[in-house]
mmCIF file of C-alpha atoms in Angstrom:
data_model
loop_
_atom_site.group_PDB
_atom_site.id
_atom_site.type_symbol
_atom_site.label_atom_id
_atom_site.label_comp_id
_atom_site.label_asym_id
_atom_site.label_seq_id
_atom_site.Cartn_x
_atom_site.Cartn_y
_atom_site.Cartn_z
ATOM 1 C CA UNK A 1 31.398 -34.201 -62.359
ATOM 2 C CA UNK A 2 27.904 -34.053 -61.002
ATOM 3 C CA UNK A 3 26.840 -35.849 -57.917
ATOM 4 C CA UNK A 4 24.864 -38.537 -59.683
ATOM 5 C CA UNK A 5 28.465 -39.518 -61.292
ATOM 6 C CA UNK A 6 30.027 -39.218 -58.059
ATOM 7 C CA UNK A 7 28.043 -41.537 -56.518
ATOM 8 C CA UNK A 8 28.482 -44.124 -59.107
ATOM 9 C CA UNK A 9 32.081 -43.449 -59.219
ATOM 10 C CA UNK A 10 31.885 -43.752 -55.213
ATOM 11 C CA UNK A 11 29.252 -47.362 -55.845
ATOM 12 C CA UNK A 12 31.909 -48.681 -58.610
ATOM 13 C CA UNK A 13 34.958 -48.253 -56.204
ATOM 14 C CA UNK A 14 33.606 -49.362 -52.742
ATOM 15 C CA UNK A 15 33.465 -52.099 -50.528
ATOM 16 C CA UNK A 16 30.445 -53.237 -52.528
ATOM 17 C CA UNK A 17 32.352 -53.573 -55.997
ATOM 18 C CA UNK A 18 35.473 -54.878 -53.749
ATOM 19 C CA UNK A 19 33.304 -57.694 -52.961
ATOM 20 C CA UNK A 20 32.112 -58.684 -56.482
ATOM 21 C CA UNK A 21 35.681 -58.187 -57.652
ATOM 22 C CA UNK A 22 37.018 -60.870 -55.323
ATOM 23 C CA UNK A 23 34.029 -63.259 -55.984
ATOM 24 C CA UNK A 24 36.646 -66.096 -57.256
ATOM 25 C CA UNK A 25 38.546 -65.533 -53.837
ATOM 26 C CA UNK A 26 35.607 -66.254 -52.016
ATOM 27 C CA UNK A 27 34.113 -68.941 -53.781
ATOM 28 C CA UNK A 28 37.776 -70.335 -53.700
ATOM 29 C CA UNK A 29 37.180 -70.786 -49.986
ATOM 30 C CA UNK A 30 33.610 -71.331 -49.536
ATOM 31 C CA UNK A 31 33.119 -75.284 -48.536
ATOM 32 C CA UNK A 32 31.747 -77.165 -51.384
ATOM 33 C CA UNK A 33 28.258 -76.944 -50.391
ATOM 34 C CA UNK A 34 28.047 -72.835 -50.387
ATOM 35 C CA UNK A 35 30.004 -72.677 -53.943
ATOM 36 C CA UNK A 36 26.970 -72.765 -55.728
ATOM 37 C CA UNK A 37 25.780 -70.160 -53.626
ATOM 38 C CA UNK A 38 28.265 -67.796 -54.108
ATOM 39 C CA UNK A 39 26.368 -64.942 -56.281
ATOM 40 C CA UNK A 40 23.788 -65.096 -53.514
ATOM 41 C CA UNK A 41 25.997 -64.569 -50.586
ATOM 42 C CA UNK A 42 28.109 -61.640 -52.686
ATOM 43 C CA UNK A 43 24.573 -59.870 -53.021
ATOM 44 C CA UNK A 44 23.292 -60.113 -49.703
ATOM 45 C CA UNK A 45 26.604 -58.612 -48.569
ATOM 46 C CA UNK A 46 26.312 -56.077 -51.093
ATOM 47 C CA UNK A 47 22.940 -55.370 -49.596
ATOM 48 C CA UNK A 48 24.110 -55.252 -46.209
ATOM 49 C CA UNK A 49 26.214 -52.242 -46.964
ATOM 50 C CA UNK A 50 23.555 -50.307 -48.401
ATOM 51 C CA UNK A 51 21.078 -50.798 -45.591
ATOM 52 C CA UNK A 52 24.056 -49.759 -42.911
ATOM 53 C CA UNK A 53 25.606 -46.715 -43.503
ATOM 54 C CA UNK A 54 27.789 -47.126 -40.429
ATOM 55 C CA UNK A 55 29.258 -50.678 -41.261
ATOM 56 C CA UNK A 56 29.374 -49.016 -45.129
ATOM 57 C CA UNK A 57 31.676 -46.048 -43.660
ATOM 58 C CA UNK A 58 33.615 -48.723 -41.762
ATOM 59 C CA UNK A 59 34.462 -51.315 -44.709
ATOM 60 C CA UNK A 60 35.254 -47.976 -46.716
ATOM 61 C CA UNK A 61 37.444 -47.121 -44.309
ATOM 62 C CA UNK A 62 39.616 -50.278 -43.793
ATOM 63 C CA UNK A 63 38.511 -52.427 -47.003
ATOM 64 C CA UNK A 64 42.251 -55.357 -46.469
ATOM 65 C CA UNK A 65 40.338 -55.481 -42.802
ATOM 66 C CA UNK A 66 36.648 -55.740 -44.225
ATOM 67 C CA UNK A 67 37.391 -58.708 -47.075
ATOM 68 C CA UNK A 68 39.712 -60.424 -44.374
ATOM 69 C CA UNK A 69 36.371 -60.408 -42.232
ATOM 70 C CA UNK A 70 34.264 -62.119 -45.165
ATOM 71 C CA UNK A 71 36.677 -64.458 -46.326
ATOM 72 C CA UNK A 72 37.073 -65.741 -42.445
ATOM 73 C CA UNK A 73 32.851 -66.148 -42.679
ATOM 74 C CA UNK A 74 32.961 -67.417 -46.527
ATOM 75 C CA UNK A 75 35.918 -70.029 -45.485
ATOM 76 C CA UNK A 76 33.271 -71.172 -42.304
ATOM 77 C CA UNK A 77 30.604 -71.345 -44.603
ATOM 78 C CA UNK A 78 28.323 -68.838 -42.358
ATOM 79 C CA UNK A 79 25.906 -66.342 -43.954
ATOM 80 C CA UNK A 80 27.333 -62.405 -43.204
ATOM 81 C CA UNK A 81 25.150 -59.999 -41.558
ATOM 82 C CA UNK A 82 23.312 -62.272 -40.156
ATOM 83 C CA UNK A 83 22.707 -64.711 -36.415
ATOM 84 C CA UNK A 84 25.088 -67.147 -37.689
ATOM 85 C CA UNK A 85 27.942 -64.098 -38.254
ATOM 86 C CA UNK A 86 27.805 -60.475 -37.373
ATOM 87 C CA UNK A 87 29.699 -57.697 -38.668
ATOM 88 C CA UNK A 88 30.115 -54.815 -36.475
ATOM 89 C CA UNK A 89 31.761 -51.652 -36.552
ATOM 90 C CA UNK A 90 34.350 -51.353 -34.219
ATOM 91 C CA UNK A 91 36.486 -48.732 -32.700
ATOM 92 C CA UNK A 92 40.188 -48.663 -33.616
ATOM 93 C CA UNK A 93 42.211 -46.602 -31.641
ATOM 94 C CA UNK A 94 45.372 -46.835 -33.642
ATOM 95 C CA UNK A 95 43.887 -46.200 -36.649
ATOM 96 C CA UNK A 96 41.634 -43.815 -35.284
ATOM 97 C CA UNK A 97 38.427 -44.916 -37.316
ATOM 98 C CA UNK A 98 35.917 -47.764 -37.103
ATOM 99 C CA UNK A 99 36.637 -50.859 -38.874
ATOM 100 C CA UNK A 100 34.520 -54.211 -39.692
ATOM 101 C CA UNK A 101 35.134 -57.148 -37.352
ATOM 102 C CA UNK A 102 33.321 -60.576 -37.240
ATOM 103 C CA UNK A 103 31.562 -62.206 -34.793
ATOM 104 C CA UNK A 104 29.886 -65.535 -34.671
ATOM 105 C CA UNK A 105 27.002 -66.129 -34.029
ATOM 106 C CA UNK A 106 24.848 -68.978 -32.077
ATOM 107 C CA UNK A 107 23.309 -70.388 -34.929
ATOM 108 C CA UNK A 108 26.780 -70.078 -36.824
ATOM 109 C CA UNK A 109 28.263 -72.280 -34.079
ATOM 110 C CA UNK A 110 25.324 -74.307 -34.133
ATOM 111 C CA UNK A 111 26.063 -74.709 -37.976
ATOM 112 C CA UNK A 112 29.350 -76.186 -37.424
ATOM 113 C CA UNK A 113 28.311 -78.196 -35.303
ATOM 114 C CA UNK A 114 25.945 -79.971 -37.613
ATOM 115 C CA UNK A 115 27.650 -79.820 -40.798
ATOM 116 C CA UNK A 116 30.591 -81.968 -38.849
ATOM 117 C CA UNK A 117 27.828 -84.777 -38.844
ATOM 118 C CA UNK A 118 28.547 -86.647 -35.592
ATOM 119 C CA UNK A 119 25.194 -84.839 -33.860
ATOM 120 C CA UNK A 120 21.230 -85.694 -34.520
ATOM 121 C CA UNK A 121 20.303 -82.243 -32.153
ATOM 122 C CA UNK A 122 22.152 -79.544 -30.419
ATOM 123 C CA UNK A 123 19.961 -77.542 -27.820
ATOM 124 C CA UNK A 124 20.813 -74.235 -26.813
ATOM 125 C CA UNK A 125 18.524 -72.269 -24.647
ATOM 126 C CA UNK A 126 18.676 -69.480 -22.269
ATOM 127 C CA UNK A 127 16.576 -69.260 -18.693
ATOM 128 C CA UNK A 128 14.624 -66.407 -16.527
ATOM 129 C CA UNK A 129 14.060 -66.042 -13.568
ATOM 130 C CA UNK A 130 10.705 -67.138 -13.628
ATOM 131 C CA UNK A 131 11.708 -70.437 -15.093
ATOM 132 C CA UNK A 132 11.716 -73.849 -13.687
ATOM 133 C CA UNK A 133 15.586 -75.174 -14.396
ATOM 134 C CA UNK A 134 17.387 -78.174 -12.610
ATOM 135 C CA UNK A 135 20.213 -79.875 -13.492
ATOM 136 C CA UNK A 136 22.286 -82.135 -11.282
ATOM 137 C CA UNK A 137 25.861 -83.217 -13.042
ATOM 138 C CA UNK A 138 26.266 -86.842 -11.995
ATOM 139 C CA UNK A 139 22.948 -87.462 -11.391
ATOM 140 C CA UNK A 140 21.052 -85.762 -14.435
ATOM 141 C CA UNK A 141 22.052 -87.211 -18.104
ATOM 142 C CA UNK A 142 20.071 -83.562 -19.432
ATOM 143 C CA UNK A 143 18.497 -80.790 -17.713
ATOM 144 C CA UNK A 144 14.924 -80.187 -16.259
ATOM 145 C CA UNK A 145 13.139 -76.626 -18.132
ATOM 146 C CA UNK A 146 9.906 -75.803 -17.795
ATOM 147 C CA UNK A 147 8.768 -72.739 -19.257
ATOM 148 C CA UNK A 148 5.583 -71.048 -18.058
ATOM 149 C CA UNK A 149 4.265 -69.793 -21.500
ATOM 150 C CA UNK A 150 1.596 -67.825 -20.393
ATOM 151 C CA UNK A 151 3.590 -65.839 -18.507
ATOM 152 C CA UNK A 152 3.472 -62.217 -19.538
ATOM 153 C CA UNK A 153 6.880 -61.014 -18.165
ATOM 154 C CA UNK A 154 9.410 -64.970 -17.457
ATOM 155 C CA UNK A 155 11.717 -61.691 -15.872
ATOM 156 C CA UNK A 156 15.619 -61.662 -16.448
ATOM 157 C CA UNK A 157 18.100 -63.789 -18.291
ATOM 158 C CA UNK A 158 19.711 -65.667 -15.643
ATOM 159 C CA UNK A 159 21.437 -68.876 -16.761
ATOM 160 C CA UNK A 160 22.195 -70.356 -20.502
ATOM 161 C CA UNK A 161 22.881 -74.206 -21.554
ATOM 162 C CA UNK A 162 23.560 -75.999 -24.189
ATOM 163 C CA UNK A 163 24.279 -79.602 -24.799
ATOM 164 C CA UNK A 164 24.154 -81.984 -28.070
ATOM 165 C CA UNK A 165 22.362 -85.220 -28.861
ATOM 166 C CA UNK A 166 24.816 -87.662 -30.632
ATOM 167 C CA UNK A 167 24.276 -89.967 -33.329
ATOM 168 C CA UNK A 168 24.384 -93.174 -31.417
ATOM 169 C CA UNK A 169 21.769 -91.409 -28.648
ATOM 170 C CA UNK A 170 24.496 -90.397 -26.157
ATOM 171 C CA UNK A 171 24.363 -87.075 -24.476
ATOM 172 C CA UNK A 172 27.426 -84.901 -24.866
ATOM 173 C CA UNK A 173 29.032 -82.937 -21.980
ATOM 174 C CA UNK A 174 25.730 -79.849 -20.890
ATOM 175 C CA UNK A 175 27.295 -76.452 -20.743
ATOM 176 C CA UNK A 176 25.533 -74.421 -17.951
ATOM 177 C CA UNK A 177 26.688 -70.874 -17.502
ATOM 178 C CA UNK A 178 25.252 -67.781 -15.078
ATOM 179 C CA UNK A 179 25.704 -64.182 -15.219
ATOM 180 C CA UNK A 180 29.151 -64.014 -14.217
ATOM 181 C CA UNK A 181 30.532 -66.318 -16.910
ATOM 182 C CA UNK A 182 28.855 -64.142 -19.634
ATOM 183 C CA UNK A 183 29.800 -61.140 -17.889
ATOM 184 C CA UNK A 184 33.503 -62.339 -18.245
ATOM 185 C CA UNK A 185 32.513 -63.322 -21.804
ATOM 186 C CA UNK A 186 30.963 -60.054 -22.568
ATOM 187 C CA UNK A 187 34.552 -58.130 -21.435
ATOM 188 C CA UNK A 188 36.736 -60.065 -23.493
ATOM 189 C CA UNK A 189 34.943 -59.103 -26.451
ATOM 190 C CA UNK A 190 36.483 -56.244 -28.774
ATOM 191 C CA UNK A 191 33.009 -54.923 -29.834
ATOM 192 C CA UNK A 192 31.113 -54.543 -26.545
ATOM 193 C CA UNK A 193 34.071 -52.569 -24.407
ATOM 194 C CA UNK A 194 34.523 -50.729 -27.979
ATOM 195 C CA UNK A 195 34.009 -47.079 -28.561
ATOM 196 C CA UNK A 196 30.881 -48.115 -30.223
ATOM 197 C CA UNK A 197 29.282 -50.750 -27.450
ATOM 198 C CA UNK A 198 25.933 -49.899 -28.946
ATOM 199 C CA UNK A 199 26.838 -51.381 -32.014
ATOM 200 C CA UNK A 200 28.036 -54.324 -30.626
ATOM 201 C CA UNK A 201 25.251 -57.770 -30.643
ATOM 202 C CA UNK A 202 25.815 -57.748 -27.456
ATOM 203 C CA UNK A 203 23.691 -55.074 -27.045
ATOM 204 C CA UNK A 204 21.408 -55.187 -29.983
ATOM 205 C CA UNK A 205 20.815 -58.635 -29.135
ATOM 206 C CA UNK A 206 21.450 -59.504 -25.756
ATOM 207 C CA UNK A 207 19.936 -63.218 -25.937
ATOM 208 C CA UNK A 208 21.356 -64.508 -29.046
ATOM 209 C CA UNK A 209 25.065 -63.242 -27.482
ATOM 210 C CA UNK A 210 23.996 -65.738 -24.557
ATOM 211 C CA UNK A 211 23.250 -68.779 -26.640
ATOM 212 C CA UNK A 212 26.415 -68.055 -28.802
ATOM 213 C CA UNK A 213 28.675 -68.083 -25.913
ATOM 214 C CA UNK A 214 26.976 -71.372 -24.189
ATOM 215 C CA UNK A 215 27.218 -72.429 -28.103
ATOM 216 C CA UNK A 216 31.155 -71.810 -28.092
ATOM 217 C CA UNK A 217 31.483 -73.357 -25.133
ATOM 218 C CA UNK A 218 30.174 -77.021 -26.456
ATOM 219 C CA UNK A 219 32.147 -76.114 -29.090
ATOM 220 C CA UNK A 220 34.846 -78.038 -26.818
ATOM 221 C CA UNK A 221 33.055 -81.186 -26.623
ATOM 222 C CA UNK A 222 31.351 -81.719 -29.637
ATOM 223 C CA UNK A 223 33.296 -81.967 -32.679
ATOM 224 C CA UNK A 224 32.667 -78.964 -35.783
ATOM 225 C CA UNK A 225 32.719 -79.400 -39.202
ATOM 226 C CA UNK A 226 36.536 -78.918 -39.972
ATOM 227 C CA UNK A 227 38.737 -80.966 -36.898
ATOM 228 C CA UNK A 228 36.106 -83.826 -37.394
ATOM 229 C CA UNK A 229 36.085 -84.093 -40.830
ATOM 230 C CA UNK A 230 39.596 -84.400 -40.722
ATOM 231 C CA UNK A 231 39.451 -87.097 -38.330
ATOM 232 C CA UNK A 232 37.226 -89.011 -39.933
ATOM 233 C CA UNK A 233 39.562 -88.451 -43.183
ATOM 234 C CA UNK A 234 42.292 -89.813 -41.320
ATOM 235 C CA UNK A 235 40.441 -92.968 -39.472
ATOM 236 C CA UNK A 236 39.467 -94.003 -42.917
ATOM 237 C CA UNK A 237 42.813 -94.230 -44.068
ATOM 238 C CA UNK A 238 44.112 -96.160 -41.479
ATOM 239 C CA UNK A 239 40.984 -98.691 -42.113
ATOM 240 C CA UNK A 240 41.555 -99.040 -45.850
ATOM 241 C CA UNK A 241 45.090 -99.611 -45.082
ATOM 242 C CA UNK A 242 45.033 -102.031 -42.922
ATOM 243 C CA UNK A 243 42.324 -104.005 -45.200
ATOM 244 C CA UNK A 244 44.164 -103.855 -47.974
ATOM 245 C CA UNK A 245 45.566 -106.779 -49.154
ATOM 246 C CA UNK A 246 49.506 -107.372 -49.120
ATOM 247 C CA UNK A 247 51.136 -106.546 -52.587
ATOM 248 C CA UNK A 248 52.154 -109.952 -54.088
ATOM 249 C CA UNK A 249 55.636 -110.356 -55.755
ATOM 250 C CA UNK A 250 55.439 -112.401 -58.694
ATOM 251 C CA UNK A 251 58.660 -114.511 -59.885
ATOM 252 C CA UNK A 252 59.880 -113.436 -62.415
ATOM 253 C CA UNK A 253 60.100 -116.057 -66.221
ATOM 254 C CA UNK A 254 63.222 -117.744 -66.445
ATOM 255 C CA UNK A 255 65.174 -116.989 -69.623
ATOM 256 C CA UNK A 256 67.646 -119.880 -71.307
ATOM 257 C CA UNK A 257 68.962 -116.826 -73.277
ATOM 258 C CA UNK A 258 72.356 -115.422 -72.488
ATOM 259 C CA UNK A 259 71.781 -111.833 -70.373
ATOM 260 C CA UNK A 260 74.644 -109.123 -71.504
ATOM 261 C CA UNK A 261 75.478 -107.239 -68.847
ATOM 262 C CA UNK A 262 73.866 -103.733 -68.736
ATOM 263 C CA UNK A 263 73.860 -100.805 -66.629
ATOM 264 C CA UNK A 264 70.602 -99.109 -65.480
ATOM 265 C CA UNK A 265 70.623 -95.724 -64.471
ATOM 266 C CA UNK A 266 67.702 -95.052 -61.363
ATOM 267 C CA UNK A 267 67.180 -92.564 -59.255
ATOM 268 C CA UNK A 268 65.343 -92.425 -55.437
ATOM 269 C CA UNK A 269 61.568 -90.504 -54.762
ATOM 270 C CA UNK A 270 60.738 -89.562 -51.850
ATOM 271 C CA UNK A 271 57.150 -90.183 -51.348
ATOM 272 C CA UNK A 272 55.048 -87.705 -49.935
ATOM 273 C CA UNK A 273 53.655 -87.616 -46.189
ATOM 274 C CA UNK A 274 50.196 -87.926 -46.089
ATOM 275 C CA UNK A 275 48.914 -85.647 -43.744
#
Protein backbone atom coordinates (compact mmCIF):
# COMPACT_ATOMS: atom_id res chain seq x y z
CA UNK A 1 0.00 0.00 0.00
CA UNK A 2 1.39 3.35 -0.95
CA UNK A 3 1.30 6.31 1.32
CA UNK A 4 -1.43 8.14 -0.52
CA UNK A 5 -3.68 4.92 0.49
CA UNK A 6 -2.37 5.02 3.84
CA UNK A 7 -3.38 8.21 4.51
CA UNK A 8 -6.85 7.70 3.36
CA UNK A 9 -7.01 4.51 5.14
CA UNK A 10 -5.56 6.60 8.25
CA UNK A 11 -8.50 9.84 7.16
CA UNK A 12 -11.35 6.98 6.81
CA UNK A 13 -10.56 5.46 10.33
CA UNK A 14 -9.83 8.54 12.56
CA UNK A 15 -11.29 10.73 14.89
CA UNK A 16 -12.55 12.69 11.89
CA UNK A 17 -14.68 9.73 10.33
CA UNK A 18 -15.50 8.76 14.18
CA UNK A 19 -17.24 11.96 14.27
CA UNK A 20 -19.36 11.70 11.07
CA UNK A 21 -20.12 8.12 12.05
CA UNK A 22 -21.78 9.16 15.30
CA UNK A 23 -23.58 12.19 13.68
CA UNK A 24 -27.15 10.64 14.86
CA UNK A 25 -25.59 10.44 18.49
CA UNK A 26 -24.88 13.90 18.43
CA UNK A 27 -27.71 15.35 16.86
CA UNK A 28 -29.63 13.01 19.34
CA UNK A 29 -28.35 15.34 22.04
CA UNK A 30 -27.94 18.62 20.51
CA UNK A 31 -30.93 21.02 21.99
CA UNK A 32 -33.52 21.56 19.44
CA UNK A 33 -32.22 24.72 18.19
CA UNK A 34 -28.54 23.28 17.06
CA UNK A 35 -30.27 20.04 15.33
CA UNK A 36 -30.50 21.69 12.23
CA UNK A 37 -27.08 22.57 12.57
CA UNK A 38 -25.68 19.44 13.01
CA UNK A 39 -23.69 18.85 9.52
CA UNK A 40 -22.15 22.23 10.28
CA UNK A 41 -20.89 21.58 13.70
CA UNK A 42 -19.60 17.79 12.52
CA UNK A 43 -17.47 19.77 9.82
CA UNK A 44 -16.04 22.40 11.76
CA UNK A 45 -14.89 19.67 14.16
CA UNK A 46 -13.65 17.76 11.38
CA UNK A 47 -11.73 20.86 10.48
CA UNK A 48 -10.43 21.41 13.77
CA UNK A 49 -8.49 18.21 13.63
CA UNK A 50 -6.86 18.92 10.51
CA UNK A 51 -5.63 22.37 11.44
CA UNK A 52 -4.17 20.79 14.98
CA UNK A 53 -2.03 18.09 14.64
CA UNK A 54 -1.53 17.90 18.40
CA UNK A 55 -5.31 17.74 19.45
CA UNK A 56 -5.49 15.24 16.06
CA UNK A 57 -2.70 12.90 17.79
CA UNK A 58 -4.65 13.26 21.04
CA UNK A 59 -8.35 12.26 19.84
CA UNK A 60 -6.39 9.41 17.89
CA UNK A 61 -5.06 8.41 20.81
CA UNK A 62 -8.06 8.14 23.22
CA UNK A 63 -11.10 8.42 20.60
CA UNK A 64 -14.21 6.82 23.86
CA UNK A 65 -12.40 10.06 25.70
CA UNK A 66 -12.50 12.47 22.55
CA UNK A 67 -16.47 11.75 21.46
CA UNK A 68 -17.32 11.79 25.33
CA UNK A 69 -15.74 15.43 25.12
CA UNK A 70 -18.07 16.46 22.04
CA UNK A 71 -21.11 14.92 23.07
CA UNK A 72 -20.70 16.86 26.66
CA UNK A 73 -20.32 20.30 24.19
CA UNK A 74 -23.08 18.96 21.54
CA UNK A 75 -25.54 18.10 24.68
CA UNK A 76 -24.70 22.10 25.96
CA UNK A 77 -25.29 23.26 22.69
CA UNK A 78 -21.68 25.12 22.54
CA UNK A 79 -19.66 25.35 19.30
CA UNK A 80 -16.14 23.01 19.73
CA UNK A 81 -12.89 24.55 19.19
CA UNK A 82 -13.95 27.55 19.82
CA UNK A 83 -14.42 30.69 23.02
CA UNK A 84 -17.58 29.16 23.96
CA UNK A 85 -15.68 25.42 24.38
CA UNK A 86 -12.07 24.51 24.10
CA UNK A 87 -10.53 21.32 23.47
CA UNK A 88 -7.14 20.85 24.72
CA UNK A 89 -4.69 18.25 24.81
CA UNK A 90 -3.96 17.12 28.04
CA UNK A 91 -1.42 15.07 29.79
CA UNK A 92 -2.47 11.66 31.15
CA UNK A 93 -0.21 10.13 33.34
CA UNK A 94 -1.88 6.78 33.62
CA UNK A 95 -2.29 6.36 30.25
CA UNK A 96 0.84 7.84 29.46
CA UNK A 97 -0.36 9.92 26.32
CA UNK A 98 -2.30 13.15 25.77
CA UNK A 99 -5.93 12.98 25.55
CA UNK A 100 -8.82 15.63 24.53
CA UNK A 101 -10.56 17.35 27.45
CA UNK A 102 -13.19 20.20 27.36
CA UNK A 103 -13.26 23.35 28.69
CA UNK A 104 -15.83 26.06 28.66
CA UNK A 105 -15.52 28.89 27.67
CA UNK A 106 -16.80 32.62 28.69
CA UNK A 107 -18.94 33.11 25.93
CA UNK A 108 -20.15 29.35 26.33
CA UNK A 109 -21.24 30.27 29.87
CA UNK A 110 -22.48 33.40 28.66
CA UNK A 111 -24.59 31.22 26.16
CA UNK A 112 -26.32 29.42 28.82
CA UNK A 113 -27.00 32.00 30.39
CA UNK A 114 -29.08 33.55 27.68
CA UNK A 115 -30.62 30.68 26.10
CA UNK A 116 -32.28 30.05 29.83
CA UNK A 117 -34.22 33.37 28.96
CA UNK A 118 -34.66 35.00 32.39
CA UNK A 119 -31.67 37.76 31.40
CA UNK A 120 -31.92 40.97 28.85
CA UNK A 121 -27.69 41.43 29.34
CA UNK A 122 -24.93 39.67 31.08
CA UNK A 123 -21.64 41.82 31.39
CA UNK A 124 -18.45 40.29 31.85
CA UNK A 125 -15.35 42.33 31.77
CA UNK A 126 -11.91 42.19 33.04
CA UNK A 127 -9.80 45.41 34.61
CA UNK A 128 -5.98 46.83 34.50
CA UNK A 129 -4.30 48.48 36.42
CA UNK A 130 -4.63 51.57 34.74
CA UNK A 131 -8.37 51.40 34.97
CA UNK A 132 -10.80 53.37 36.93
CA UNK A 133 -13.04 50.47 38.89
CA UNK A 134 -15.30 51.02 42.05
CA UNK A 135 -17.73 49.02 43.38
CA UNK A 136 -19.22 49.25 46.85
CA UNK A 137 -21.62 46.02 47.75
CA UNK A 138 -24.47 47.59 49.70
CA UNK A 139 -24.11 50.76 48.45
CA UNK A 140 -23.51 50.24 44.56
CA UNK A 141 -26.53 48.34 42.60
CA UNK A 142 -23.47 47.89 39.54
CA UNK A 143 -19.98 48.84 39.31
CA UNK A 144 -18.13 52.12 38.28
CA UNK A 145 -15.41 51.31 34.92
CA UNK A 146 -13.90 53.72 33.15
CA UNK A 147 -11.58 52.77 30.60
CA UNK A 148 -8.95 55.20 29.32
CA UNK A 149 -9.02 54.20 25.56
CA UNK A 150 -6.29 56.07 24.43
CA UNK A 151 -4.13 54.54 26.56
CA UNK A 152 -1.33 52.75 24.78
CA UNK A 153 -0.36 50.17 27.50
CA UNK A 154 -4.07 50.02 30.46
CA UNK A 155 -0.95 47.60 32.20
CA UNK A 156 -1.94 44.21 33.95
CA UNK A 157 -5.08 42.22 34.44
CA UNK A 158 -5.95 42.87 37.89
CA UNK A 159 -9.60 42.24 38.78
CA UNK A 160 -12.64 40.52 36.64
CA UNK A 161 -16.62 41.01 37.15
CA UNK A 162 -19.45 39.98 35.90
CA UNK A 163 -23.04 40.54 36.72
CA UNK A 164 -26.50 40.09 34.66
CA UNK A 165 -29.35 42.44 33.83
CA UNK A 166 -32.74 40.63 34.43
CA UNK A 167 -35.81 40.75 32.57
CA UNK A 168 -37.87 42.79 34.93
CA UNK A 169 -34.62 45.44 35.19
CA UNK A 170 -33.22 43.99 38.44
CA UNK A 171 -29.54 43.55 38.87
CA UNK A 172 -28.38 40.07 39.76
CA UNK A 173 -25.75 39.32 42.45
CA UNK A 174 -21.90 41.25 40.68
CA UNK A 175 -19.14 38.72 40.84
CA UNK A 176 -15.82 40.60 41.54
CA UNK A 177 -12.72 38.49 41.67
CA UNK A 178 -8.68 39.52 42.00
CA UNK A 179 -5.64 37.68 41.25
CA UNK A 180 -5.75 35.31 43.95
CA UNK A 181 -9.19 33.89 43.18
CA UNK A 182 -8.08 33.14 39.55
CA UNK A 183 -4.87 32.00 40.72
CA UNK A 184 -6.81 29.34 42.83
CA UNK A 185 -8.98 28.91 39.72
CA UNK A 186 -6.10 28.52 37.43
CA UNK A 187 -4.63 25.41 39.88
CA UNK A 188 -7.64 23.49 39.97
CA UNK A 189 -7.68 23.20 36.40
CA UNK A 190 -6.42 19.80 34.73
CA UNK A 191 -5.01 21.58 31.61
CA UNK A 192 -2.92 24.44 33.03
CA UNK A 193 -0.86 22.26 35.90
CA UNK A 194 -0.82 19.56 32.89
CA UNK A 195 2.27 18.27 31.24
CA UNK A 196 1.27 20.43 28.42
CA UNK A 197 0.42 24.00 30.34
CA UNK A 198 1.20 25.67 27.06
CA UNK A 199 -1.58 24.14 25.53
CA UNK A 200 -3.84 24.97 28.02
CA UNK A 201 -6.35 28.54 27.28
CA UNK A 202 -5.10 29.52 30.10
CA UNK A 203 -2.14 30.36 28.56
CA UNK A 204 -3.02 30.90 24.99
CA UNK A 205 -5.61 33.11 26.17
CA UNK A 206 -5.08 34.48 29.40
CA UNK A 207 -8.15 37.07 29.32
CA UNK A 208 -10.88 35.03 28.00
CA UNK A 209 -9.83 32.27 31.01
CA UNK A 210 -10.60 35.43 33.33
CA UNK A 211 -14.02 36.28 32.02
CA UNK A 212 -14.91 32.48 31.93
CA UNK A 213 -14.17 31.99 35.49
CA UNK A 214 -16.03 35.42 36.69
CA UNK A 215 -18.65 33.87 34.01
CA UNK A 216 -18.88 30.48 36.10
CA UNK A 217 -19.07 32.17 38.99
CA UNK A 218 -22.61 34.06 38.12
CA UNK A 219 -23.30 30.93 36.94
CA UNK A 220 -24.59 30.55 40.73
CA UNK A 221 -26.94 33.31 40.64
CA UNK A 222 -28.34 33.52 37.44
CA UNK A 223 -30.22 30.68 36.21
CA UNK A 224 -28.74 28.60 32.67
CA UNK A 225 -30.57 27.18 30.12
CA UNK A 226 -31.22 23.59 31.56
CA UNK A 227 -32.18 24.02 35.73
CA UNK A 228 -34.40 27.03 34.55
CA UNK A 229 -36.08 25.59 31.90
CA UNK A 230 -37.00 22.95 34.05
CA UNK A 231 -38.35 25.21 36.52
CA UNK A 232 -40.28 27.02 34.47
CA UNK A 233 -41.61 23.46 33.10
CA UNK A 234 -42.58 22.65 36.45
CA UNK A 235 -44.23 26.21 37.63
CA UNK A 236 -46.40 25.83 34.63
CA UNK A 237 -47.74 22.72 35.67
CA UNK A 238 -48.62 23.61 38.92
CA UNK A 239 -50.52 26.82 37.27
CA UNK A 240 -52.51 24.81 34.75
CA UNK A 241 -53.39 22.55 37.49
CA UNK A 242 -54.61 24.53 39.76
CA UNK A 243 -56.78 26.44 36.92
CA UNK A 244 -58.18 23.65 35.74
CA UNK A 245 -61.54 23.14 36.33
CA UNK A 246 -62.83 20.24 38.73
CA UNK A 247 -63.87 17.04 36.72
CA UNK A 248 -67.72 16.88 36.96
CA UNK A 249 -69.47 13.50 37.72
CA UNK A 250 -72.47 13.13 35.80
CA UNK A 251 -75.48 10.84 37.21
CA UNK A 252 -75.83 8.30 35.65
CA UNK A 253 -79.79 7.42 33.43
CA UNK A 254 -81.99 5.49 35.43
CA UNK A 255 -83.05 2.19 33.85
CA UNK A 256 -86.80 0.58 34.64
CA UNK A 257 -85.18 -2.56 33.08
CA UNK A 258 -84.28 -5.47 35.28
CA UNK A 259 -80.10 -5.46 35.73
CA UNK A 260 -78.73 -9.33 35.79
CA UNK A 261 -76.11 -9.54 37.89
CA UNK A 262 -72.64 -9.57 36.20
CA UNK A 263 -69.16 -9.76 37.13
CA UNK A 264 -66.54 -7.30 35.77
CA UNK A 265 -63.12 -8.19 35.74
CA UNK A 266 -60.64 -4.71 36.36
CA UNK A 267 -57.45 -4.31 37.11
CA UNK A 268 -55.36 -1.17 39.04
CA UNK A 269 -52.63 1.40 36.96
CA UNK A 270 -50.41 3.02 38.55
CA UNK A 271 -50.04 6.36 37.06
CA UNK A 272 -46.84 7.71 36.37
CA UNK A 273 -44.91 10.49 38.51
CA UNK A 274 -44.46 13.42 36.70
CA UNK A 275 -41.21 14.62 37.26
Amino acid sequence: MNAISNAIATRDNGPGALVAQHRDDIELVMPSHMQKRVGAWVRTTQGLLRRDEKLLKAAQNDPGQFMAVLLDAARLGLEPGTEQYYLVPRWNKKKGCTEVTGVRGYQGEIELMYRAGAVSSVIVEVVYDNDRFEYRPGRDERPLHEINWDAVDRGELRLVYAYAVMKDGATSKVVVLNKGHIAKAMAKSDSASGKYPHLSPWSTDTEAMWLKTAAHRLTKWVPTSAEYIREQLRAHADVAAEQAPPTAVLPQPLTTEPVEDEVVEGEFVDEDEVA
